Amino acid sequence: MRHDHLLTANQLTREDIEHVLDRAAEVDANPASFGQRHAGKLLGLCFFEPSTRTKMSFEAAMKRLGGDVVDMGSVDSSSVKKGESLADTVRVVEGYADALVLRHPLMGAAKMASEFVDVPLVNAGDGAGHHPTQTMLDLYTIRENAGLDDLTVGIMGDLKYGRTVHSLATALTNFDASQHFISPDSLKLPRSVRYDLHEAGATVREHTELDPILPQLDVLYVTRIQRERFPDEDEYQRVAGEYQIDTDTLADAKEDLTVMHPLPRVDEIAPEIDDTDHARYFEQAHNGVPVRMALLDLLLEGDS
């Protein structure tokens, strides 16, 4: 892994992942000991798409490390509205900050932007591409609840446009994990992602129904249908609401099944699941701070 940029989950080895997760566990256990690790450092936030959890947790992480943030703000209030290119935007913000976090609607934008800056750049989501820091907090949550080996994971929902799915599936190939992918035929994994998984030695098991494999699962990772990425509304309406989880759905699940979701949810998981022992999605969101603290700590200190 190049520690100056974090762009896709393809960069990550098992050693990389465990290094970050171990550091996150240290942060989680004693956050105060990291409180002045990066005093005086600034993190530049360049978000070209809406964000709640990712943006706020990066900001919280940097401030809890003793640093601060400078925020490009909304696209409508920035020079992007005047026609400024992404390359120029990141080169300008690089002059104000010690590291950058970029979210952009176009796949590959983070990789392109990284070629124009010398400070660490973190991909916080590039269209339907990858979201590697979400994957890190997902893996941390899985490790805390189910371990990362001898594991059976079901990933369900929008597998075509869901960048969190692409990153997580790729990263799980570093572990002894059997993966099952549940989606409508129209939202199956993209061919490029299936190819990467095959190249990594993974078996891609695809399903259109959850029930037949639910009893086998240790983890069920649910995603929303990515309405904003559909080329037309009619295509979205044909699959909207097709996969929904409630307590009846989970009747045949293992007692210790871990249910996860990157959030925001729409109607994929009924609120009644929130109070069950299966629900881990709010814990998952909370884990964004210690995990991103660990990532920033490593990137800013140039740890190899």
PDB file of C-alpha atoms in Angstrom:
ATOM      1  CA  MET A   1       0.000   0.000   0.000  1.00  0.00           C
ATOM      2  CA  ARG A   2       1.259   3.483  -0.866  1.00  0.00           C
ATOM      3  CA  HIS A   3       0.865   5.394   2.356  1.00  0.00           C
ATOM      4  CA  ASP A   4       0.761   8.771   0.651  1.00  0.00           C
ATOM      5  CA  HIS A   5      -2.682   8.053  -0.885  1.00  0.00           C
ATOM      6  CA  LEU A   6      -5.577   5.704  -0.133  1.00  0.00           C
ATOM      7  CA  LEU A   7      -7.625   5.353  -3.302  1.00  0.00           C
ATOM      8  CA  THR A   8      -9.142   1.859  -3.580  1.00  0.00           C
ATOM      9  CA  ALA A   9      -9.440  -1.329  -1.582  1.00  0.00           C
ATOM     10  CA  ASN A  10      -7.292  -3.024  -4.228  1.00  0.00           C
ATOM     11  CA  GLN A  11      -4.270  -1.400  -2.617  1.00  0.00           C
ATOM     12  CA  LEU A  12      -4.838  -3.147   0.688  1.00  0.00           C
ATOM     13  CA  THR A  13      -3.104  -6.310   1.840  1.00  0.00           C
ATOM     14  CA  ARG A  14      -4.121  -8.252   4.916  1.00  0.00           C
ATOM     15  CA  GLU A  15      -1.120  -6.758   6.701  1.00  0.00           C
ATOM     16  CA  ASP A  16      -2.238  -3.221   5.786  1.00  0.00           C
ATOM     17  CA  ILE A  17      -5.758  -3.850   7.022  1.00  0.00           C
ATOM     18  CA  GLU A  18      -4.697  -5.424  10.306  1.00  0.00           C
ATOM     19  CA  HIS A  19      -2.216  -2.593  10.875  1.00  0.00           C
ATOM     20  CA  VAL A  20      -4.976   0.010  10.547  1.00  0.00           C
ATOM     21  CA  LEU A  21      -7.506  -1.985  12.576  1.00  0.00           C
ATOM     22  CA  ASP A  22      -5.005  -2.582  15.371  1.00  0.00           C
ATOM     23  CA  ARG A  23      -4.268   1.139  15.496  1.00  0.00           C
ATOM     24  CA  ALA A  24      -8.022   1.841  15.521  1.00  0.00           C
ATOM     25  CA  ALA A  25      -8.425  -0.514  18.477  1.00  0.00           C
ATOM     26  CA  GLU A  26      -5.721   1.449  20.327  1.00  0.00           C
ATOM     27  CA  VAL A  27      -7.554   4.680  19.558  1.00  0.00           C
ATOM     28  CA  ASP A  28     -10.880   3.172  20.621  1.00  0.00           C
ATOM     29  CA  ALA A  29      -9.462   1.983  23.923  1.00  0.00           C
ATOM     30  CA  ASN A  30      -7.747   5.259  24.807  1.00  0.00           C
ATOM     31  CA  PRO A  31      -8.675   8.162  22.503  1.00  0.00           C
ATOM     32  CA  ALA A  32      -7.197  10.756  24.871  1.00  0.00           C
ATOM     33  CA  SER A  33      -3.693   9.387  24.276  1.00  0.00           C
ATOM     34  CA  PHE A  34      -4.017  10.440  20.618  1.00  0.00           C
ATOM     35  CA  GLY A  35      -5.365  13.899  21.459  1.00  0.00           C
ATOM     36  CA  GLN A  36      -2.305  15.907  20.424  1.00  0.00           C
ATOM     37  CA  ARG A  37      -0.749  13.551  17.894  1.00  0.00           C
ATOM     38  CA  HIS A  38      -1.234  15.995  15.019  1.00  0.00           C
ATOM     39  CA  ALA A  39      -1.631  19.383  16.667  1.00  0.00           C
ATOM     40  CA  GLY A  40      -1.299  22.155  14.117  1.00  0.00           C
ATOM     41  CA  LYS A  41      -2.074  19.895  11.143  1.00  0.00           C
ATOM     42  CA  LEU A  42      -4.955  20.717   8.768  1.00  0.00           C
ATOM     43  CA  LEU A  43      -7.144  18.316   6.786  1.00  0.00           C
ATOM     44  CA  GLY A  44      -8.700  19.630   3.580  1.00  0.00           C
ATOM     45  CA  LEU A  45     -12.251  18.419   2.846  1.00  0.00           C
ATOM     46  CA  CYS A  46     -13.306  18.435  -0.817  1.00  0.00           C
ATOM     47  CA  PHE A  47     -16.808  16.992  -1.074  1.00  0.00           C
ATOM     48  CA  PHE A  48     -18.442  17.277  -4.481  1.00  0.00           C
ATOM     49  CA  GLU A  49     -21.379  15.096  -3.306  1.00  0.00           C
ATOM     50  CA  PRO A  50     -23.560  15.251  -0.181  1.00  0.00           C
ATOM     51  CA  SER A  51     -22.273  13.463   2.923  1.00  0.00           C
ATOM     52  CA  THR A  52     -23.182  13.228   6.592  1.00  0.00           C
ATOM     53  CA  ARG A  53     -21.307  10.359   8.255  1.00  0.00           C
ATOM     54  CA  THR A  54     -18.149  10.371   6.164  1.00  0.00           C
ATOM     55  CA  LYS A  55     -17.608  14.112   6.254  1.00  0.00           C
ATOM     56  CA  MET A  56     -18.481  14.572   9.922  1.00  0.00           C
ATOM     57  CA  SER A  57     -16.441  11.582  11.066  1.00  0.00           C
ATOM     58  CA  PHE A  58     -13.362  12.784   9.158  1.00  0.00           C
ATOM     59  CA  GLU A  59     -13.781  16.203  10.739  1.00  0.00           C
ATOM     60  CA  ALA A  60     -14.261  14.683  14.199  1.00  0.00           C
ATOM     61  CA  ALA A  61     -11.288  12.368  13.661  1.00  0.00           C
ATOM     62  CA  MET A  62      -8.942  15.183  12.693  1.00  0.00           C
ATOM     63  CA  LYS A  63     -10.024  17.364  15.593  1.00  0.00           C
ATOM     64  CA  ARG A  64      -9.666  14.484  18.060  1.00  0.00           C
ATOM     65  CA  LEU A  65      -6.086  14.081  16.808  1.00  0.00           C
ATOM     66  CA  GLY A  66      -5.433  17.702  17.787  1.00  0.00           C
ATOM     67  CA  GLY A  67      -5.668  19.108  14.268  1.00  0.00           C
ATOM     68  CA  ASP A  68      -8.356  21.013  12.400  1.00  0.00           C
ATOM     69  CA  VAL A  69     -10.067  21.076   9.011  1.00  0.00           C
ATOM     70  CA  VAL A  70     -10.512  23.451   6.107  1.00  0.00           C
ATOM     71  CA  ASP A  71     -13.633  22.761   4.095  1.00  0.00           C
ATOM     72  CA  MET A  72     -14.172  23.575   0.422  1.00  0.00           C
ATOM     73  CA  GLY A  73     -17.884  23.857   1.204  1.00  0.00           C
ATOM     74  CA  SER A  74     -20.676  23.022  -1.196  1.00  0.00           C
ATOM     75  CA  VAL A  75     -20.035  22.895  -4.928  1.00  0.00           C
ATOM     76  CA  ASP A  76     -22.536  25.720  -5.442  1.00  0.00           C
ATOM     77  CA  SER A  77     -20.567  28.039  -3.152  1.00  0.00           C
ATOM     78  CA  SER A  78     -17.121  27.144  -4.524  1.00  0.00           C
ATOM     79  CA  SER A  79     -15.079  28.057  -7.599  1.00  0.00           C
ATOM     80  CA  VAL A  80     -16.227  24.783  -9.166  1.00  0.00           C
ATOM     81  CA  LYS A  81     -19.425  26.693  -9.961  1.00  0.00           C
ATOM     82  CA  LYS A  82     -17.273  29.042 -12.055  1.00  0.00           C
ATOM     83  CA  GLY A  83     -15.842  26.166 -14.057  1.00  0.00           C
ATOM     84  CA  GLU A  84     -12.687  25.339 -12.087  1.00  0.00           C
ATOM     85  CA  SER A  85     -11.330  21.863 -12.889  1.00  0.00           C
ATOM     86  CA  LEU A  86     -10.903  19.144 -10.257  1.00  0.00           C
ATOM     87  CA  ALA A  87      -7.136  19.190 -10.829  1.00  0.00           C
ATOM     88  CA  ASP A  88      -6.960  22.917 -10.111  1.00  0.00           C
ATOM     89  CA  THR A  89      -9.253  22.633  -7.081  1.00  0.00           C
ATOM     90  CA  VAL A  90      -7.136  19.989  -5.353  1.00  0.00           C
ATOM     91  CA  ARG A  91      -3.906  21.811  -6.199  1.00  0.00           C
ATOM     92  CA  VAL A  92      -5.283  24.951  -4.561  1.00  0.00           C
ATOM     93  CA  VAL A  93      -6.582  23.167  -1.443  1.00  0.00           C
ATOM     94  CA  GLU A  94      -3.282  21.265  -1.160  1.00  0.00           C
ATOM     95  CA  GLY A  95      -1.659  24.616  -0.452  1.00  0.00           C
ATOM     96  CA  TYR A  96      -3.823  25.022   2.649  1.00  0.00           C
ATOM     97  CA  ALA A  97      -3.716  21.514   4.139  1.00  0.00           C
ATOM     98  CA  ASP A  98      -1.469  18.623   5.157  1.00  0.00           C
ATOM     99  CA  ALA A  99      -3.818  15.959   3.710  1.00  0.00           C
ATOM    100  CA  LEU A 100      -6.938  15.893   1.537  1.00  0.00           C
ATOM    101  CA  VAL A 101     -10.193  13.934   1.602  1.00  0.00           C
ATOM    102  CA  LEU A 102     -12.074  13.853  -1.701  1.00  0.00           C
ATOM    103  CA  ARG A 103     -15.589  12.711  -2.566  1.00  0.00           C
ATOM    104  CA  HIS A 104     -16.636  13.001  -6.190  1.00  0.00           C
ATOM    105  CA  PRO A 105     -19.482  11.671  -8.364  1.00  0.00           C
ATOM    106  CA  LEU A 106     -17.156  10.376 -11.111  1.00  0.00           C
ATOM    107  CA  MET A 107     -15.491   6.961 -10.863  1.00  0.00           C
ATOM    108  CA  GLY A 108     -11.720   7.335 -10.995  1.00  0.00           C
ATOM    109  CA  ALA A 109     -11.755  10.971  -9.852  1.00  0.00           C
ATOM    110  CA  ALA A 110      -9.687  10.264  -6.742  1.00  0.00           C
ATOM    111  CA  LYS A 111      -6.964   8.507  -8.718  1.00  0.00           C
ATOM    112  CA  MET A 112      -6.798  11.356 -11.199  1.00  0.00           C
ATOM    113  CA  ALA A 113      -6.713  13.990  -8.447  1.00  0.00           C
ATOM    114  CA  SER A 114      -3.938  12.139  -6.610  1.00  0.00           C
ATOM    115  CA  GLU A 115      -1.647  12.700  -9.591  1.00  0.00           C
ATOM    116  CA  PHE A 116      -1.746  16.466  -9.025  1.00  0.00           C
ATOM    117  CA  VAL A 117      -0.956  16.649  -5.288  1.00  0.00           C
ATOM    118  CA  ASP A 118       1.982  15.798  -3.049  1.00  0.00           C
ATOM    119  CA  VAL A 119       0.102  15.556   0.257  1.00  0.00           C
ATOM    120  CA  PRO A 120      -1.793  12.372   1.211  1.00  0.00           C
ATOM    121  CA  LEU A 121      -5.158  12.080  -0.550  1.00  0.00           C
ATOM    122  CA  VAL A 122      -7.950   9.817   0.705  1.00  0.00           C
ATOM    123  CA  ASN A 123     -10.807   8.689  -1.520  1.00  0.00           C
ATOM    124  CA  ALA A 124     -14.092   9.216   0.359  1.00  0.00           C
ATOM    125  CA  GLY A 125     -16.125   7.777  -2.513  1.00  0.00           C
ATOM    126  CA  ASP A 126     -15.780   8.155  -6.288  1.00  0.00           C
ATOM    127  CA  GLY A 127     -19.122   7.587  -7.981  1.00  0.00           C
ATOM    128  CA  ALA A 128     -19.851   3.867  -8.224  1.00  0.00           C
ATOM    129  CA  GLY A 129     -16.163   3.077  -7.750  1.00  0.00           C
ATOM    130  CA  HIS A 130     -14.637   2.560  -4.290  1.00  0.00           C
ATOM    131  CA  HIS A 131     -14.950   3.834  -0.729  1.00  0.00           C
ATOM    132  CA  PRO A 132     -11.928   2.362   1.097  1.00  0.00           C
ATOM    133  CA  THR A 133     -12.300   4.131   4.434  1.00  0.00           C
ATOM    134  CA  GLN A 134     -15.897   2.893   4.719  1.00  0.00           C
ATOM    135  CA  THR A 135     -14.481  -0.574   4.124  1.00  0.00           C
ATOM    136  CA  MET A 136     -12.004  -0.129   6.965  1.00  0.00           C
ATOM    137  CA  LEU A 137     -14.724   0.754   9.449  1.00  0.00           C
ATOM    138  CA  ASP A 138     -16.859  -2.101   8.080  1.00  0.00           C
ATOM    139  CA  LEU A 139     -13.999  -4.550   8.649  1.00  0.00           C
ATOM    140  CA  TYR A 140     -13.397  -3.152  12.125  1.00  0.00           C
ATOM    141  CA  THR A 141     -17.072  -3.684  12.984  1.00  0.00           C
ATOM    142  CA  ILE A 142     -17.014  -7.216  11.564  1.00  0.00           C
ATOM    143  CA  ARG A 143     -13.829  -8.054  13.473  1.00  0.00           C
ATOM    144  CA  GLU A 144     -15.306  -6.806  16.744  1.00  0.00           C
ATOM    145  CA  ASN A 145     -18.500  -8.837  16.313  1.00  0.00           C
ATOM    146  CA  ALA A 146     -17.691 -11.936  14.268  1.00  0.00           C
ATOM    147  CA  GLY A 147     -13.964 -12.070  13.522  1.00  0.00           C
ATOM    148  CA  LEU A 148     -12.497 -11.894  10.024  1.00  0.00           C
ATOM    149  CA  ASP A 149     -11.707 -15.551   9.322  1.00  0.00           C
ATOM    150  CA  ASP A 150     -13.897 -18.636   8.947  1.00  0.00           C
ATOM    151  CA  LEU A 151     -16.658 -16.215   8.026  1.00  0.00           C
ATOM    152  CA  THR A 152     -19.691 -16.342   5.732  1.00  0.00           C
ATOM    153  CA  VAL A 153     -20.867 -12.922   4.536  1.00  0.00           C
ATOM    154  CA  GLY A 154     -23.992 -12.025   2.574  1.00  0.00           C
ATOM    155  CA  ILE A 155     -23.942  -8.689   0.724  1.00  0.00           C
ATOM    156  CA  MET A 156     -27.401  -7.638  -0.423  1.00  0.00           C
ATOM    157  CA  GLY A 157     -28.995  -4.820  -2.392  1.00  0.00           C
ATOM    158  CA  ASP A 158     -27.512  -2.537  -5.034  1.00  0.00           C
ATOM    159  CA  LEU A 159     -24.315  -4.322  -6.019  1.00  0.00           C
ATOM    160  CA  LYS A 160     -23.979  -2.508  -9.348  1.00  0.00           C
ATOM    161  CA  TYR A 161     -23.734   1.074  -8.136  1.00  0.00           C
ATOM    162  CA  GLY A 162     -22.857   0.495  -4.468  1.00  0.00           C
ATOM    163  CA  ARG A 163     -19.230   1.564  -4.027  1.00  0.00           C
ATOM    164  CA  THR A 164     -19.157   0.350  -0.414  1.00  0.00           C
ATOM    165  CA  VAL A 165     -19.907  -3.140  -1.726  1.00  0.00           C
ATOM    166  CA  HIS A 166     -17.114  -3.023  -4.300  1.00  0.00           C
ATOM    167  CA  SER A 167     -14.540  -2.034  -1.689  1.00  0.00           C
ATOM    168  CA  LEU A 168     -15.720  -4.455   0.991  1.00  0.00           C
ATOM    169  CA  ALA A 169     -15.894  -7.458  -1.338  1.00  0.00           C
ATOM    170  CA  THR A 170     -12.368  -6.733  -2.559  1.00  0.00           C
ATOM    171  CA  ALA A 171     -10.937  -6.307   0.932  1.00  0.00           C
ATOM    172  CA  LEU A 172     -12.564  -9.512   2.218  1.00  0.00           C
ATOM    173  CA  THR A 173     -10.526 -11.532  -0.283  1.00  0.00           C
ATOM    174  CA  ASN A 174      -7.600 -11.023   2.107  1.00  0.00           C
ATOM    175  CA  PHE A 175      -9.355 -13.189   4.701  1.00  0.00           C
ATOM    176  CA  ASP A 176     -10.900 -16.646   5.000  1.00  0.00           C
ATOM    177  CA  ALA A 177     -14.342 -15.339   4.110  1.00  0.00           C
ATOM    178  CA  SER A 178     -17.003 -16.911   1.904  1.00  0.00           C
ATOM    179  CA  GLN A 179     -19.047 -14.241   0.125  1.00  0.00           C
ATOM    180  CA  HIS A 180     -22.612 -14.427  -1.205  1.00  0.00           C
ATOM    181  CA  PHE A 181     -24.070 -11.602  -3.303  1.00  0.00           C
ATOM    182  CA  ILE A 182     -27.845 -11.088  -3.285  1.00  0.00           C
ATOM    183  CA  SER A 183     -29.426  -8.663  -5.760  1.00  0.00           C
ATOM    184  CA  PRO A 184     -31.897  -8.285  -8.622  1.00  0.00           C
ATOM    185  CA  ASP A 185     -30.393  -9.398 -11.934  1.00  0.00           C
ATOM    186  CA  SER A 186     -30.236  -5.769 -13.046  1.00  0.00           C
ATOM    187  CA  LEU A 187     -28.092  -4.781 -10.025  1.00  0.00           C
ATOM    188  CA  LYS A 188     -25.525  -7.586  -9.994  1.00  0.00           C
ATOM    189  CA  LEU A 189     -21.845  -6.914  -9.401  1.00  0.00           C
ATOM    190  CA  PRO A 190     -20.189  -5.150 -12.343  1.00  0.00           C
ATOM    191  CA  ARG A 191     -18.080  -7.381 -14.551  1.00  0.00           C
ATOM    192  CA  SER A 192     -14.918  -5.513 -13.539  1.00  0.00           C
ATOM    193  CA  VAL A 193     -15.528  -6.216  -9.840  1.00  0.00           C
ATOM    194  CA  ARG A 194     -16.277  -9.889 -10.502  1.00  0.00           C
ATOM    195  CA  TYR A 195     -13.046 -10.090 -12.492  1.00  0.00           C
ATOM    196  CA  ASP A 196     -11.034  -8.547  -9.629  1.00  0.00           C
ATOM    197  CA  LEU A 197     -12.588 -10.997  -7.159  1.00  0.00           C
ATOM    198  CA  HIS A 198     -11.801 -13.974  -9.394  1.00  0.00           C
ATOM    199  CA  GLU A 199      -8.241 -12.720  -9.830  1.00  0.00           C
ATOM    200  CA  ALA A 200      -7.917 -12.570  -6.034  1.00  0.00           C
ATOM    201  CA  GLY A 201      -9.007 -16.210  -5.798  1.00  0.00           C
ATOM    202  CA  ALA A 202     -12.543 -15.566  -4.533  1.00  0.00           C
ATOM    203  CA  THR A 203     -15.593 -17.518  -5.633  1.00  0.00           C
ATOM    204  CA  VAL A 204     -18.457 -15.208  -6.616  1.00  0.00           C
ATOM    205  CA  ARG A 205     -21.760 -16.768  -5.497  1.00  0.00           C
ATOM    206  CA  GLU A 206     -24.694 -14.743  -6.803  1.00  0.00           C
ATOM    207  CA  HIS A 207     -28.341 -15.073  -5.704  1.00  0.00           C
ATOM    208  CA  THR A 208     -31.619 -13.292  -6.274  1.00  0.00           C
ATOM    209  CA  GLU A 209     -33.164 -14.413  -2.956  1.00  0.00           C
ATOM    210  CA  LEU A 210     -31.888 -14.178   0.620  1.00  0.00           C
ATOM    211  CA  ASP A 211     -33.888 -16.997   2.246  1.00  0.00           C
ATOM    212  CA  PRO A 212     -31.942 -20.024   0.908  1.00  0.00           C
ATOM    213  CA  ILE A 213     -28.594 -18.808   2.232  1.00  0.00           C
ATOM    214  CA  LEU A 214     -29.641 -16.796   5.310  1.00  0.00           C
ATOM    215  CA  PRO A 215     -29.078 -19.666   7.812  1.00  0.00           C
ATOM    216  CA  GLN A 216     -25.423 -19.890   6.705  1.00  0.00           C
ATOM    217  CA  LEU A 217     -24.569 -16.234   7.234  1.00  0.00           C
ATOM    218  CA  ASP A 218     -22.455 -14.771  10.022  1.00  0.00           C
ATOM    219  CA  VAL A 219     -22.786 -11.256   8.593  1.00  0.00           C
ATOM    220  CA  LEU A 220     -25.535  -9.710   6.451  1.00  0.00           C
ATOM    221  CA  TYR A 221     -24.438  -6.445   4.843  1.00  0.00           C
ATOM    222  CA  VAL A 222     -27.468  -4.575   3.470  1.00  0.00           C
ATOM    223  CA  THR A 223     -27.246  -1.618   1.095  1.00  0.00           C
ATOM    224  CA  ARG A 224     -29.797   0.845  -0.237  1.00  0.00           C
ATOM    225  CA  ILE A 225     -30.694   1.127  -3.897  1.00  0.00           C
ATOM    226  CA  GLN A 226     -28.516   4.010  -5.162  1.00  0.00           C
ATOM    227  CA  ARG A 227     -31.279   6.106  -6.712  1.00  0.00           C
ATOM    228  CA  GLU A 228     -28.958   8.989  -7.609  1.00  0.00           C
ATOM    229  CA  ARG A 229     -26.823   6.768  -9.871  1.00  0.00           C
ATOM    230  CA  PHE A 230     -29.590   5.348 -12.054  1.00  0.00           C
ATOM    231  CA  PRO A 231     -29.664   6.665 -15.625  1.00  0.00           C
ATOM    232  CA  ASP A 232     -33.466   7.073 -15.450  1.00  0.00           C
ATOM    233  CA  GLU A 233     -36.194   7.047 -12.823  1.00  0.00           C
ATOM    234  CA  ASP A 234     -38.139   4.179 -14.428  1.00  0.00           C
ATOM    235  CA  GLU A 235     -35.209   1.812 -13.983  1.00  0.00           C
ATOM    236  CA  TYR A 236     -34.992   2.781 -10.309  1.00  0.00           C
ATOM    237  CA  GLN A 237     -38.724   2.308  -9.714  1.00  0.00           C
ATOM    238  CA  ARG A 238     -38.557  -1.243 -11.097  1.00  0.00           C
ATOM    239  CA  VAL A 239     -36.250  -2.342  -8.262  1.00  0.00           C
ATOM    240  CA  ALA A 240     -37.066   0.108  -5.447  1.00  0.00           C
ATOM    241  CA  GLY A 241     -38.102  -1.671  -2.274  1.00  0.00           C
ATOM    242  CA  GLU A 242     -37.380  -5.126  -3.672  1.00  0.00           C
ATOM    243  CA  TYR A 243     -35.219  -6.152  -0.701  1.00  0.00           C
ATOM    244  CA  GLN A 244     -36.468  -5.349   2.790  1.00  0.00           C
ATOM    245  CA  ILE A 245     -35.438  -6.849   6.132  1.00  0.00           C
ATOM    246  CA  ASP A 246     -37.715  -7.165   9.159  1.00  0.00           C
ATOM    247  CA  THR A 247     -37.870  -9.536  12.135  1.00  0.00           C
ATOM    248  CA  ASP A 248     -39.871 -12.096  10.158  1.00  0.00           C
ATOM    249  CA  THR A 249     -37.201 -12.095   7.456  1.00  0.00           C
ATOM    250  CA  LEU A 250     -34.564 -13.025  10.037  1.00  0.00           C
ATOM    251  CA  ALA A 251     -36.553 -15.832  11.678  1.00  0.00           C
ATOM    252  CA  ASP A 252     -34.147 -18.480  10.343  1.00  0.00           C
ATOM    253  CA  ALA A 253     -30.955 -16.498  10.907  1.00  0.00           C
ATOM    254  CA  LYS A 254     -28.217 -17.485  13.339  1.00  0.00           C
ATOM    255  CA  GLU A 255     -28.728 -16.014  16.799  1.00  0.00           C
ATOM    256  CA  ASP A 256     -25.457 -14.132  16.504  1.00  0.00           C
ATOM    257  CA  LEU A 257     -25.984 -12.871  12.953  1.00  0.00           C
ATOM    258  CA  THR A 258     -24.481  -9.396  12.536  1.00  0.00           C
ATOM    259  CA  VAL A 259     -26.619  -7.071  10.389  1.00  0.00           C
ATOM    260  CA  MET A 260     -24.784  -4.095   8.898  1.00  0.00           C
ATOM    261  CA  HIS A 261     -25.608  -1.173   6.627  1.00  0.00           C
ATOM    262  CA  PRO A 262     -23.358   1.722   5.518  1.00  0.00           C
ATOM    263  CA  LEU A 263     -26.310   4.153   5.913  1.00  0.00           C
ATOM    264  CA  PRO A 264     -28.315   6.111   5.039  1.00  0.00           C
ATOM    265  CA  ARG A 265     -31.106   3.559   4.869  1.00  0.00           C
ATOM    266  CA  VAL A 266     -34.420   4.138   3.151  1.00  0.00           C
ATOM    267  CA  ASP A 267     -36.684   1.144   3.696  1.00  0.00           C
ATOM    268  CA  GLU A 268     -34.216  -1.779   3.428  1.00  0.00           C
ATOM    269  CA  ILE A 269     -34.142  -2.424   7.187  1.00  0.00           C
ATOM    270  CA  ALA A 270     -37.274  -2.007   9.288  1.00  0.00           C
ATOM    271  CA  PRO A 271     -36.818   0.082  12.465  1.00  0.00           C
ATOM    272  CA  GLU A 272     -37.916  -2.941  14.512  1.00  0.00           C
ATOM    273  CA  ILE A 273     -34.522  -4.509  13.759  1.00  0.00           C
ATOM    274  CA  ASP A 274     -32.785  -1.617  15.560  1.00  0.00           C
ATOM    275  CA  ASP A 275     -33.607  -3.044  18.991  1.00  0.00           C
ATOM    276  CA  THR A 276     -32.462  -6.587  18.232  1.00  0.00           C
ATOM    277  CA  ASP A 277     -29.050  -8.085  18.981  1.00  0.00           C
ATOM    278  CA  HIS A 278     -28.471  -8.358  15.227  1.00  0.00           C
ATOM    279  CA  ALA A 279     -28.297  -4.604  14.566  1.00  0.00           C
ATOM    280  CA  ARG A 280     -24.772  -3.210  14.282  1.00  0.00           C
ATOM    281  CA  TYR A 281     -25.219  -0.369  11.767  1.00  0.00           C
ATOM    282  CA  PHE A 282     -25.184   2.487  14.280  1.00  0.00           C
ATOM    283  CA  GLU A 283     -22.139   0.959  15.965  1.00  0.00           C
ATOM    284  CA  GLN A 284     -20.682   0.729  12.460  1.00  0.00           C
ATOM    285  CA  ALA A 285     -21.246   4.466  11.907  1.00  0.00           C
ATOM    286  CA  HIS A 286     -19.721   5.321  15.304  1.00  0.00           C
ATOM    287  CA  ASN A 287     -16.635   3.275  14.402  1.00  0.00           C
ATOM    288  CA  GLY A 288     -15.957   5.770  11.635  1.00  0.00           C
ATOM    289  CA  VAL A 289     -14.209   8.104  14.088  1.00  0.00           C
ATOM    290  CA  PRO A 290     -11.601   5.755  15.635  1.00  0.00           C
ATOM    291  CA  VAL A 291     -10.933   4.083  12.302  1.00  0.00           C
ATOM    292  CA  ARG A 292     -10.474   7.363  10.455  1.00  0.00           C
ATOM    293  CA  MET A 293      -8.359   8.652  13.339  1.00  0.00           C
ATOM    294  CA  ALA A 294      -6.135   5.606  12.866  1.00  0.00           C
ATOM    295  CA  LEU A 295      -5.927   6.119   9.092  1.00  0.00           C
ATOM    296  CA  LEU A 296      -5.106   9.811   9.375  1.00  0.00           C
ATOM    297  CA  ASP A 297      -2.586   9.104  12.093  1.00  0.00           C
ATOM    298  CA  LEU A 298      -0.765   6.622   9.863  1.00  0.00           C
ATOM    299  CA  LEU A 299      -0.947   8.780   6.742  1.00  0.00           C
ATOM    300  CA  LEU A 300       0.217  11.950   8.472  1.00  0.00           C
ATOM    301  CA  GLU A 301       3.130  10.275  10.219  1.00  0.00           C
ATOM    302  CA  GLY A 302       4.153   8.496   7.000  1.00  0.00           C
ATOM    303  CA  ASP A 303       4.090   5.089   8.735  1.00  0.00           C
ATOM    304  CA  SER A 304       5.297   2.334   6.387  1.00  0.00           C
TER     305      SER A 304
END
